[in-house]
Amino acid sequence: MAQGSDILVLENYIDGKFVSSKKYIDSFNPATGKVYCKLPDSTNDEVDAAVQAAKRAFPIWTAWHVEQRSQFLLKLADMIEARLEEFAQAESKDQGSLEVLGSSGILNFYSFSDMTLRCFAVKFSYLLTFPGKTLAQARSCDIPRAVLNFRFFASAVLHYTMQCTQMEHLHCLNYSIRSPIGVAALIIPWNIPLYLLTWKVAPAIALGNTVVVKPSELTSTTAWMLCKVFQEAGLPPGVVNVVMGRGVGAGAALVSHPDVPLISFTGSTATAQEISCNVALLLKHMSLELGGKNPAIVFDDANLEECVHTSILSSFTNQGELCLCTSRIFVQRGIFDKFLKAFVKGAQEWKPGPPDDPNSNMGALISKEHLSKVCGYVERARAEGARVLCGYSVDPPPSLPEQNRGGYFMNATVIIDVKDSSVMMQDDIFGPLTCVVPFDNEDEVVRRANDVRYGLASVVWSRDVNRVHRMAGLLQTGVVWTNCWLVRDLNLPFGGMKASGLGREGAKDSFEFFTEVKTVIVKH
Ligand code: NAD
């Protein structure tokens, strides 16, 4: 680390060493609009140095047996946990979110073991108390989840069994084995930086691969802090390397590097398409977790109070900057007015605000450009005849202190009278806005909910258990929540259909992605 005045200067981590760069990018604190950090604008040579380090480390790391790697991951988890507060502060600042002190948010981790895998589910009931990417959220969710990613995969890798069959008449025994593949490129977005980085790093290295990580140029701080943990823990040099910089620079150089056979990418569909084109001739393994345009469907037998409450969270948590956030709410006509009234009230009470105000519900959007993109969509919807019932104004709340007046804040926005074909109902906007539209029957709502290019997640609200299962079968999304949102068990596959992704990650799915299978036939 280098620290000049009060600006933090990050470095790449290559071959077990922190390395400064020739050029740097300014990183802004979105809650103030001021530069607070500089990060390397890495060149192709720096990317190549990282890939070569990872390539050299691969035979060394694969020679560690799986129990050793598992133990090492547990050690990393403990070390991150011991620095939870440091990581939470940094994550909160990097994403321009709220620094709410004295959290008492309730996070329920259901951790349990069975004979094969340790698994858990996280119930986001704490969001009712501390919504938005607050410091409380980083403390109680994002950083604990990073710890759990290491613990989970440390355990999971020990419990896989291989397939074996016999062909008695031919006196042959067949079995399959899996081996690590080599250097993995891990490309991370800005919205939940450490959480997503560790979701990829943990399985990749647990299974014996080595990696080069490219964090988002907007949020690289916790990736750099994690490298300090790797170094102190004694991870062999080159097993994990981090190169920072722009997508079109360092990111593109990394994914198209000939010595990188696999790419795990989380980010926008447009970037995934660009990467796919750039590497098409190189035939790489790819796992793509992409954008969404997630519907919530509210039937007239839903528990309305719970549904409105959770829909506020699913629409506006983290400023709507979660890939799993809801942005289209279909409400059955009989309860439309009642739902809308309660939902708008909830949205009006959902306040963006200064970092140190415990009454603020959400922080600033990630960047000035992103804020103007989101506002552009609202203007376009208005021009098409839609009505904005609340929110939108980007004027800072009058109570915002002077230091936050340059921040990229926006109010929770609810839009009605919008056509299904409108860009508001079709595009992955990634901001604190949602459209509420009526529907009449099940067939109609399934057709309309599926009528987008994306297919990441959906939420169904109904007390009719038959209908809930029927809807789960019909909705074209990788995840279907019924009467809840954001509850997640890492054992199960995660990913999107259609333009929301290719492949799945999760216990078994990450195992399959980060290893290559081989079939062995033995005649005896
Ligand atoms: P983005 O696609 O702009 O960037 C993601 C990462 O890709 C960044 O690190 C960026 O530097 C890098 N990148 C950009 N161009 C590249 C190129 N040509 N080659 C290689 N790397 C390149 O996405 P973002 O704005 O950081 O994140 C927001 C998007 O991510 C939203 O669309 C959201 O829906 C999606 N997202 C999806 C999930 C999921 O699990 N499905 C999770 C979080 C975010």
Coordinates of C-alpha atoms and ligand atoms in Angstrom, one line a residue:
M1 CA 0.0 0.0 0.0
A2 CA 1.0 3.5 -0.6
Q3 CA -0.8 6.4 1.1
G4 CA -0.3 9.9 -0.1
S5 CA -2.0 12.7 1.8
D6 CA -5.4 11.1 2.5
I7 CA -5.8 9.5 -0.9
L8 CA -5.4 5.7 -0.8
V9 CA -3.2 4.3 -3.6
L10 CA -3.9 0.6 -4.4
E11 CA -1.4 -1.7 -6.0
N12 CA -1.6 -4.9 -8.1
Y13 CA -0.8 -8.2 -6.4
I14 CA 1.3 -10.3 -8.7
D15 CA 3.3 -13.4 -7.7
G16 CA 2.9 -12.8 -4.0
K17 CA 4.1 -9.2 -4.2
F18 CA 2.4 -5.8 -4.3
V19 CA 3.4 -4.0 -7.4
S20 CA 2.8 -0.4 -8.3
S21 CA 1.8 0.7 -11.8
K22 CA 2.7 3.3 -14.3
K23 CA -0.8 4.7 -14.7
Y24 CA -3.6 5.1 -12.2
I25 CA -7.4 5.6 -12.3
D26 CA -9.2 7.9 -9.8
S27 CA -11.8 6.2 -7.7
F28 CA -14.7 8.3 -6.4
N29 CA -16.6 8.0 -3.2
P30 CA -20.1 8.2 -4.6
A31 CA -21.6 9.5 -1.4
T32 CA -19.4 12.7 -1.7
G33 CA -18.5 12.8 -5.4
K34 CA -14.8 13.2 -4.4
V35 CA -11.8 11.1 -5.3
Y36 CA -10.7 9.1 -2.3
C37 CA -8.5 6.4 -3.9
K38 CA -6.3 5.6 -7.0
L39 CA -5.9 2.2 -8.5
P40 CA -3.7 0.8 -11.2
D41 CA -4.7 1.2 -14.9
S42 CA -3.0 -2.0 -15.7
T43 CA -1.4 -2.6 -19.1
N44 CA -1.3 -5.8 -21.1
D45 CA 2.3 -6.4 -19.7
E46 CA 1.0 -6.3 -16.2
V47 CA -1.8 -8.7 -17.0
D48 CA 0.7 -11.0 -18.7
A49 CA 3.0 -10.9 -15.6
A50 CA 0.0 -12.0 -13.5
V51 CA -1.0 -14.8 -15.8
Q52 CA 2.5 -16.1 -16.0
A53 CA 2.8 -16.1 -12.2
A54 CA -0.5 -18.0 -12.0
K55 CA 0.8 -20.5 -14.6
R56 CA 4.0 -21.1 -12.7
A57 CA 2.1 -21.6 -9.5
F58 CA -0.4 -24.1 -10.9
P59 CA 1.8 -27.3 -10.6
I60 CA 2.8 -26.2 -7.1
W61 CA -0.7 -25.6 -6.0
T62 CA -2.2 -28.7 -7.5
A63 CA 0.5 -30.7 -5.7
W64 CA -1.1 -29.6 -2.4
H65 CA -3.7 -32.3 -1.6
V66 CA -7.3 -31.3 -1.2
E67 CA -7.3 -31.5 2.6
Q68 CA -4.4 -29.1 2.7
R69 CA -6.2 -26.6 0.4
S70 CA -9.3 -27.0 2.5
Q71 CA -7.4 -26.2 5.7
F72 CA -5.9 -23.2 4.1
L73 CA -9.3 -21.9 3.0
L74 CA -10.5 -22.2 6.6
K75 CA -7.5 -20.2 7.8
L76 CA -8.3 -17.5 5.2
A77 CA -11.9 -17.4 6.5
D78 CA -10.8 -16.9 10.1
M79 CA -8.4 -14.1 9.1
I80 CA -11.1 -12.2 7.1
E81 CA -13.5 -12.7 10.0
A82 CA -10.9 -11.2 12.4
R83 CA -10.8 -8.1 10.2
L84 CA -14.5 -7.9 9.5
E85 CA -14.8 -4.4 10.6
E86 CA -11.9 -3.2 8.5
F87 CA -13.4 -4.9 5.4
A88 CA -16.9 -3.6 6.1
Q89 CA -15.7 0.0 6.5
A90 CA -13.8 -0.2 3.2
E91 CA -16.6 -1.9 1.3
S92 CA -19.1 0.6 2.5
K93 CA -16.9 3.5 1.4
D94 CA -16.0 2.1 -1.9
Q95 CA -19.6 1.6 -2.9
G96 CA -20.6 5.0 -1.7
S97 CA -22.9 3.5 0.7
L98 CA -24.1 4.5 4.1
E99 CA -21.9 4.4 7.2
V100 CA -24.5 3.6 9.8
L101 CA -22.9 3.0 13.1
G102 CA -24.1 0.9 16.0
S103 CA -25.9 -1.7 13.9
S104 CA -28.2 -4.1 15.5
G105 CA -29.5 -5.6 12.3
I106 CA -30.6 -9.1 12.6
L107 CA -28.9 -11.6 10.3
N108 CA -30.1 -15.2 10.6
F109 CA -27.5 -17.6 9.3
Y110 CA -28.8 -21.1 9.4
S111 CA -25.6 -23.1 9.4
F112 CA -25.9 -26.9 9.6
S113 CA -23.9 -29.9 8.6
D114 CA -24.8 -33.2 7.0
M115 CA -22.7 -36.1 5.8
T116 CA -21.8 -34.4 2.6
L117 CA -21.8 -30.7 2.6
R118 CA -22.0 -27.9 5.0
C119 CA -24.7 -25.5 3.8
F120 CA -26.5 -22.5 5.0
A121 CA -29.2 -20.2 4.1
V122 CA -29.2 -16.5 4.8
K123 CA -32.5 -14.9 5.7
F124 CA -32.4 -11.2 4.9
S125 CA -34.8 -10.2 7.6
Y126 CA -32.2 -7.8 8.9
L127 CA -32.9 -5.6 5.8
L128 CA -36.1 -4.6 7.5
T129 CA -33.9 -2.9 10.1
F130 CA -30.9 -1.7 8.0
P131 CA -31.7 -1.5 4.4
G132 CA -29.4 -0.2 1.7
K133 CA -25.7 -0.9 1.4
T134 CA -25.1 0.4 4.8
L135 CA -22.0 -0.3 6.9
A136 CA -24.4 -2.4 8.9
Q137 CA -25.1 -4.5 5.7
A138 CA -21.5 -4.8 4.9
R139 CA -20.9 -5.9 8.5
S140 CA -23.8 -8.3 8.8
C141 CA -24.1 -9.6 5.2
D142 CA -21.4 -8.8 2.6
I143 CA -18.3 -9.6 4.6
P144 CA -19.7 -12.5 6.6
R145 CA -20.8 -14.0 3.3
A146 CA -17.2 -13.6 2.0
V147 CA -16.0 -15.5 5.1
L148 CA -18.7 -18.2 4.5
N149 CA -17.7 -18.5 0.8
F150 CA -14.3 -19.7 2.0
R151 CA -15.7 -22.0 4.7
F152 CA -18.4 -23.4 2.5
F153 CA -16.0 -24.4 -0.3
A154 CA -13.4 -25.6 2.1
S155 CA -15.9 -28.1 3.3
A156 CA -17.6 -28.8 0.0
V157 CA -14.5 -29.9 -1.9
L158 CA -13.9 -32.7 0.6
H159 CA -17.2 -34.3 -0.1
Y160 CA -17.5 -35.0 -3.7
T161 CA -17.8 -38.5 -5.0
M162 CA -17.0 -39.8 -8.4
Q163 CA -19.1 -42.0 -10.6
C164 CA -18.0 -45.6 -11.2
T165 CA -19.8 -48.2 -13.4
Q166 CA -18.9 -51.8 -14.4
M167 CA -19.6 -53.7 -17.6
E168 CA -19.4 -57.2 -16.3
H169 CA -19.7 -59.0 -19.7
L170 CA -16.7 -57.0 -21.0
H171 CA -14.7 -57.2 -17.7
C172 CA -14.5 -53.5 -17.7
L173 CA -14.7 -51.0 -14.8
N174 CA -15.4 -47.4 -15.8
Y175 CA -14.9 -44.4 -13.6
S176 CA -14.6 -40.6 -13.9
I177 CA -12.1 -38.3 -12.3
R178 CA -11.9 -34.5 -12.2
S179 CA -8.8 -32.3 -12.3
P180 CA -8.2 -28.6 -12.0
I181 CA -7.9 -26.8 -15.3
G182 CA -5.3 -24.1 -14.9
V183 CA -5.4 -20.3 -14.7
A184 CA -8.9 -18.9 -14.2
A185 CA -9.8 -15.3 -15.1
L186 CA -12.3 -13.9 -12.5
I187 CA -14.0 -10.7 -13.6
I188 CA -16.0 -8.9 -10.9
P189 CA -18.6 -6.1 -11.0
W190 CA -19.0 -3.2 -8.5
N191 CA -22.2 -3.9 -6.7
I192 CA -21.2 -6.5 -4.1
P193 CA -17.4 -6.6 -4.7
L194 CA -15.9 -8.9 -2.0
Y195 CA -18.9 -11.1 -1.8
L196 CA -18.8 -11.9 -5.5
L197 CA -15.0 -12.1 -5.7
T198 CA -14.8 -14.7 -2.9
W199 CA -17.8 -16.6 -4.4
K200 CA -15.4 -17.3 -7.4
V201 CA -11.9 -17.4 -5.8
A202 CA -12.9 -19.9 -3.1
P203 CA -14.1 -22.7 -5.3
A204 CA -11.4 -22.0 -8.0
I205 CA -8.5 -22.4 -5.6
A206 CA -10.1 -25.0 -3.4
L207 CA -10.2 -27.2 -6.5
G208 CA -6.6 -26.6 -7.4
N209 CA -6.7 -23.9 -10.0
T210 CA -4.8 -20.6 -9.8
V211 CA -6.4 -17.3 -10.6
V212 CA -6.1 -13.8 -11.9
V213 CA -8.8 -11.5 -10.6
K214 CA -9.9 -8.3 -12.2
P215 CA -12.1 -6.3 -9.8
S216 CA -14.3 -3.5 -11.0
E217 CA -12.4 -0.2 -11.6
L218 CA -15.1 1.4 -9.5
T219 CA -14.6 -0.8 -6.4
S220 CA -11.1 -2.4 -6.0
T221 CA -10.3 -1.7 -2.4
T222 CA -11.4 -4.9 -0.7
A223 CA -9.8 -7.0 -3.4
W224 CA -6.5 -5.3 -2.5
M225 CA -7.1 -5.8 1.2
L226 CA -7.8 -9.5 0.6
C227 CA -4.4 -9.8 -1.0
K228 CA -2.9 -8.7 2.2
V229 CA -4.7 -11.6 3.9
F230 CA -3.4 -14.0 1.2
Q231 CA 0.2 -12.7 1.7
E232 CA 0.1 -12.9 5.5
A233 CA -1.6 -16.4 5.5
G234 CA 1.3 -17.7 3.4
L235 CA -0.6 -18.5 0.2
P236 CA 2.1 -19.7 -2.3
P237 CA 3.0 -16.8 -4.6
G238 CA 1.0 -16.7 -7.9
V239 CA -1.9 -18.8 -6.7
V240 CA -4.1 -15.6 -6.5
N241 CA -3.1 -12.5 -8.4
V242 CA -5.1 -9.3 -8.7
V243 CA -4.8 -6.9 -11.6
M244 CA -6.9 -3.7 -11.4
G245 CA -7.9 -1.5 -14.2
R246 CA -10.5 -0.8 -16.9
G247 CA -12.6 -3.5 -18.5
V248 CA -11.5 -2.6 -22.1
G249 CA -7.9 -2.6 -20.9
A250 CA -6.9 -5.1 -18.2
G251 CA -10.2 -7.0 -18.4
A252 CA -10.0 -7.6 -22.2
A253 CA -6.3 -8.5 -22.0
L254 CA -7.0 -11.0 -19.3
V255 CA -9.9 -12.9 -20.8
S256 CA -8.3 -13.1 -24.2
H257 CA -4.9 -14.3 -22.8
P258 CA -4.0 -17.6 -24.5
D259 CA -2.8 -19.1 -21.1
V260 CA -6.2 -18.5 -19.5
P261 CA -8.5 -21.5 -20.3
L262 CA -11.5 -20.5 -18.1
I263 CA -13.4 -17.3 -17.4
S264 CA -15.9 -16.7 -14.7
F265 CA -17.6 -13.4 -15.3
T266 CA -20.2 -11.5 -13.4
G267 CA -21.5 -8.2 -14.9
S268 CA -23.6 -6.9 -17.6
T269 CA -25.0 -8.8 -20.6
A270 CA -23.4 -6.3 -23.0
T271 CA -19.9 -6.9 -21.6
A272 CA -20.5 -10.7 -21.6
Q273 CA -21.4 -10.5 -25.3
E274 CA -18.2 -8.5 -26.0
I275 CA -16.1 -11.0 -24.1
S276 CA -17.8 -13.9 -25.9
C277 CA -17.0 -12.3 -29.3
N278 CA -13.4 -11.5 -28.3
V279 CA -12.6 -15.1 -27.1
A280 CA -14.8 -17.1 -29.5
L281 CA -11.9 -18.5 -31.5
L282 CA -10.0 -19.4 -28.3
L283 CA -12.7 -21.9 -27.1
K284 CA -12.6 -21.1 -23.4
H285 CA -14.8 -22.5 -20.6
M286 CA -17.1 -19.7 -19.6
S287 CA -19.5 -19.1 -16.8
L288 CA -21.5 -15.9 -17.2
E289 CA -23.7 -14.3 -14.5
L290 CA -25.4 -11.4 -16.0
G291 CA -28.1 -8.8 -15.9
G292 CA -31.8 -9.2 -15.0
K293 CA -35.2 -7.6 -15.4
N294 CA -36.8 -9.4 -12.5
P295 CA -40.6 -9.7 -12.1
A296 CA -42.6 -10.0 -8.9
I297 CA -46.1 -11.4 -9.3
V298 CA -48.6 -10.6 -6.7
F299 CA -51.8 -12.7 -6.7
D300 CA -55.0 -11.4 -4.9
D301 CA -54.6 -14.1 -2.2
A302 CA -51.2 -12.9 -1.2
N303 CA -50.3 -11.8 2.3
L304 CA -50.4 -8.2 1.3
E305 CA -48.6 -6.7 4.2
E306 CA -45.7 -9.0 4.0
C307 CA -45.6 -8.7 0.2
V308 CA -45.5 -4.9 0.2
H309 CA -42.8 -4.9 2.8
T310 CA -40.6 -7.4 1.0
S311 CA -41.3 -5.7 -2.4
I312 CA -40.0 -2.5 -1.1
L313 CA -36.8 -4.3 -0.1
S314 CA -36.6 -6.3 -3.3
S315 CA -37.0 -3.0 -5.3
F316 CA -34.8 -0.6 -3.4
T317 CA -32.2 -2.5 -1.4
N318 CA -28.6 -1.4 -2.3
Q319 CA -30.2 1.4 -4.3
G320 CA -31.7 -1.2 -6.6
E321 CA -28.2 -2.1 -7.6
L322 CA -28.4 -5.8 -6.9
C323 CA -28.8 -8.1 -9.9
L324 CA -31.6 -9.8 -8.0
C325 CA -33.7 -6.7 -7.4
T326 CA -37.2 -6.6 -8.6
S327 CA -38.0 -4.0 -11.3
R328 CA -41.4 -5.1 -12.6
I329 CA -44.3 -5.8 -10.2
F330 CA -47.3 -7.4 -11.7
V331 CA -50.3 -7.1 -9.4
Q332 CA -53.7 -8.8 -9.9
R333 CA -56.3 -6.2 -10.7
G334 CA -58.5 -6.8 -7.7
I335 CA -55.9 -5.7 -5.3
F336 CA -54.0 -3.3 -7.6
D337 CA -55.1 0.0 -6.0
K338 CA -54.6 -1.3 -2.5
F339 CA -51.1 -2.7 -3.2
L340 CA -50.1 0.5 -5.1
K341 CA -51.1 2.8 -2.3
A342 CA -49.2 0.8 0.3
F343 CA -46.2 0.4 -2.0
V344 CA -45.9 4.1 -2.9
K345 CA -46.2 5.0 0.8
G346 CA -43.3 2.6 1.5
A347 CA -41.2 4.0 -1.3
Q348 CA -41.8 7.6 -0.1
E349 CA -40.5 6.6 3.3
W350 CA -37.4 4.9 1.8
K351 CA -35.0 7.8 1.9
P352 CA -31.6 8.2 0.4
G353 CA -29.4 10.0 2.8
P354 CA -26.0 10.8 4.2
P355 CA -23.6 8.2 5.2
D356 CA -23.7 8.9 8.9
D357 CA -27.5 9.2 9.3
P358 CA -29.1 6.0 10.8
N359 CA -32.4 7.1 9.4
S360 CA -31.2 6.9 5.8
N361 CA -32.5 3.9 3.9
M362 CA -30.1 3.8 0.9
G363 CA -26.9 5.4 -0.2
A364 CA -25.7 6.9 -3.4
L365 CA -25.7 5.3 -6.8
I366 CA -22.3 4.0 -7.9
S367 CA -21.3 6.9 -10.3
K368 CA -22.4 10.1 -11.9
E369 CA -22.7 8.4 -15.3
H370 CA -24.9 5.6 -13.8
L371 CA -27.1 8.2 -12.1
S372 CA -27.6 10.0 -15.3
K373 CA -28.3 6.8 -17.2
V374 CA -31.0 5.8 -14.7
C375 CA -32.6 9.3 -14.8
G376 CA -32.6 9.2 -18.6
Y377 CA -34.8 6.1 -18.4
V378 CA -37.3 7.9 -16.3
E379 CA -37.4 10.8 -18.6
R380 CA -38.0 8.5 -21.6
A381 CA -40.8 6.7 -19.8
R382 CA -42.5 10.0 -19.1
A383 CA -42.2 11.0 -22.7
E384 CA -44.0 7.7 -23.5
G385 CA -46.9 8.6 -21.3
A386 CA -45.9 6.7 -18.1
R387 CA -46.7 8.3 -14.7
V388 CA -44.0 8.7 -12.0
L389 CA -45.9 8.4 -8.7
C390 CA -43.0 9.2 -6.4
G391 CA -39.2 9.6 -6.3
Y392 CA -37.1 10.4 -9.3
S393 CA -35.9 13.8 -8.1
V394 CA -32.1 13.8 -8.0
D395 CA -32.1 16.9 -5.9
P396 CA -30.3 16.0 -2.7
P397 CA -32.6 15.8 0.2
P398 CA -32.6 19.1 2.1
S399 CA -31.3 17.4 5.2
L400 CA -28.1 16.2 3.3
P401 CA -25.0 17.7 4.8
E402 CA -22.7 19.8 2.7
Q403 CA -20.1 17.1 2.2
N404 CA -22.7 14.8 0.6
R405 CA -24.2 17.4 -1.8
G406 CA -22.0 16.2 -4.6
G407 CA -23.0 12.6 -4.1
Y408 CA -25.0 10.6 -6.6
F409 CA -28.3 10.2 -4.7
M410 CA -31.7 9.4 -6.1
N411 CA -35.1 8.9 -4.5
A412 CA -37.0 5.5 -4.6
T413 CA -39.1 5.8 -7.8
V414 CA -42.4 4.1 -8.6
I415 CA -43.8 4.2 -12.2
I416 CA -47.2 3.2 -13.5
D417 CA -49.1 3.3 -16.9
V418 CA -46.1 1.8 -18.6
K419 CA -46.4 -0.6 -21.6
D420 CA -44.7 -4.0 -21.4
S421 CA -42.8 -3.1 -24.6
S422 CA -41.3 0.1 -23.0
V423 CA -37.6 0.1 -22.3
M424 CA -38.6 0.7 -18.6
M425 CA -40.1 -2.8 -18.6
Q426 CA -37.4 -4.4 -20.8
D427 CA -33.9 -3.0 -19.9
D428 CA -31.6 -3.9 -17.0
I429 CA -31.5 -0.4 -15.5
F430 CA -30.0 -1.2 -12.1
G431 CA -31.3 1.7 -10.0
P432 CA -33.9 2.5 -7.4
L433 CA -36.9 2.3 -9.6
T434 CA -39.7 -0.1 -10.3
C435 CA -42.8 -0.3 -12.5
V436 CA -46.1 -1.5 -11.1
V437 CA -48.6 -2.9 -13.6
P438 CA -52.0 -4.8 -13.3
F439 CA -52.8 -8.2 -14.6
D440 CA -56.0 -10.4 -14.8
N441 CA -55.1 -14.0 -14.8
E442 CA -52.3 -16.6 -14.5
D443 CA -51.7 -17.4 -18.2
E444 CA -51.5 -13.7 -19.0
V445 CA -49.1 -12.9 -16.3
V446 CA -46.8 -15.8 -17.1
R447 CA -46.6 -14.7 -20.7
R448 CA -45.9 -11.1 -19.8
A449 CA -43.4 -11.9 -17.1
N450 CA -41.5 -14.1 -19.5
D451 CA -41.7 -11.6 -22.3
V452 CA -38.2 -10.1 -21.8
R453 CA -34.8 -11.1 -22.9
Y454 CA -33.6 -11.7 -19.3
G455 CA -34.3 -14.6 -17.0
L456 CA -32.5 -14.2 -13.7
A457 CA -35.0 -14.2 -10.8
S458 CA -38.7 -13.9 -10.1
V459 CA -40.9 -13.6 -7.0
V460 CA -44.4 -15.1 -6.7
W461 CA -46.8 -14.0 -4.0
S462 CA -49.7 -16.3 -3.3
R463 CA -51.1 -18.5 -0.5
D464 CA -52.1 -21.2 -3.1
V465 CA -49.5 -23.8 -2.9
N466 CA -50.5 -25.5 -6.1
R467 CA -50.3 -22.2 -8.0
V468 CA -46.9 -21.5 -6.5
H469 CA -45.5 -24.7 -7.8
R470 CA -47.2 -24.3 -11.2
M471 CA -45.7 -20.8 -11.5
A472 CA -42.3 -22.0 -10.5
G473 CA -42.4 -24.4 -13.4
L474 CA -43.6 -21.8 -15.9
L475 CA -41.4 -18.8 -15.2
Q476 CA -38.3 -18.6 -17.3
T477 CA -35.9 -17.5 -14.6
G478 CA -32.9 -19.2 -12.9
V479 CA -34.3 -18.5 -9.5
V480 CA -38.0 -18.4 -8.4
W481 CA -38.7 -17.2 -4.9
T482 CA -42.2 -17.7 -3.5
N483 CA -43.4 -15.6 -0.7
C484 CA -39.9 -14.5 0.1
W485 CA -36.9 -12.8 -1.5
L486 CA -33.1 -13.3 -1.4
V487 CA -33.1 -16.4 0.8
R488 CA -30.3 -18.5 -0.6
D489 CA -28.6 -21.9 0.0
L490 CA -25.2 -22.2 -1.5
N491 CA -25.6 -25.8 -2.3
L492 CA -28.1 -25.1 -5.0
P493 CA -27.3 -23.8 -8.5
F494 CA -27.2 -20.1 -9.1
G495 CA -27.4 -18.4 -12.5
G496 CA -29.7 -17.0 -15.1
M497 CA -31.6 -18.2 -18.2
K498 CA -31.7 -16.4 -21.5
A499 CA -29.7 -13.2 -21.6
S500 CA -29.1 -13.4 -17.8
G501 CA -26.3 -16.0 -18.1
L502 CA -24.7 -19.1 -19.2
G503 CA -23.9 -21.9 -16.8
R504 CA -24.5 -22.1 -13.0
E505 CA -22.3 -21.7 -10.0
G506 CA -23.0 -23.2 -6.6
A507 CA -21.6 -26.3 -4.7
K508 CA -21.8 -29.0 -7.5
D509 CA -21.9 -26.5 -10.3
S510 CA -18.8 -24.6 -9.3
F511 CA -17.1 -28.0 -8.9
E512 CA -18.0 -28.9 -12.4
F513 CA -17.0 -25.5 -13.9
F514 CA -13.6 -25.3 -12.2
T515 CA -12.6 -28.9 -13.1
E516 CA -12.3 -31.0 -16.2
V517 CA -13.8 -34.5 -16.2
K518 CA -12.0 -37.5 -17.6
T519 CA -13.4 -41.0 -18.1
V520 CA -11.2 -44.0 -17.4
I521 CA -11.9 -47.5 -18.6
V522 CA -10.0 -50.4 -17.1
K523 CA -10.2 -53.9 -18.4
H524 CA -9.5 -56.5 -15.7
Ligands
NAD1 P1 -19.8 -4.4 -16.4 O1 -20.2 -5.5 -17.3 O2 -19.7 -3.1 -16.9 O3 -18.4 -4.8 -15.7 C1 -18.2 -6.0 -15.0 C2 -16.7 -6.2 -15.0 O4 -16.3 -6.5 -16.4 C3 -15.9 -5.1 -14.5 O5 -14.8 -5.6 -13.8 C4 -15.4 -4.5 -15.8 O6 -14.1 -3.8 -15.7 C5 -15.2 -5.7 -16.7 N1 -15.2 -5.5 -18.1 C6 -15.8 -4.5 -18.8 N2 -15.5 -4.7 -20.2 C7 -14.7 -5.8 -20.3 C8 -14.1 -6.5 -21.4 N3 -14.3 -6.1 -22.7 N4 -13.4 -7.6 -21.2 C9 -13.2 -8.0 -19.9 N5 -13.7 -7.4 -18.8 C10 -14.5 -6.3 -19.0 O7 -20.9 -4.6 -15.2 P2 -21.0 -3.6 -13.9 O8 -21.5 -2.3 -14.3 O9 -19.7 -3.7 -13.1 O10 -22.0 -4.4 -13.0 C11 -23.4 -4.2 -13.2 C12 -24.0 -5.3 -14.0 O11 -23.7 -6.6 -13.4 C13 -25.5 -5.3 -14.0 O12 -25.9 -5.5 -15.4 C14 -26.0 -6.4 -13.1 O13 -27.2 -6.9 -13.5 C15 -24.9 -7.4 -13.3 N6 -24.7 -8.3 -12.2 C16 -25.1 -9.6 -12.3 C17 -25.0 -10.5 -11.2 C18 -25.4 -11.9 -11.4 O14 -25.0 -12.7 -10.5 N7 -26.2 -12.3 -12.4 C19 -24.5 -10.0 -10.0 C20 -24.1 -8.7 -9.9 C21 -24.2 -7.8 -11.0

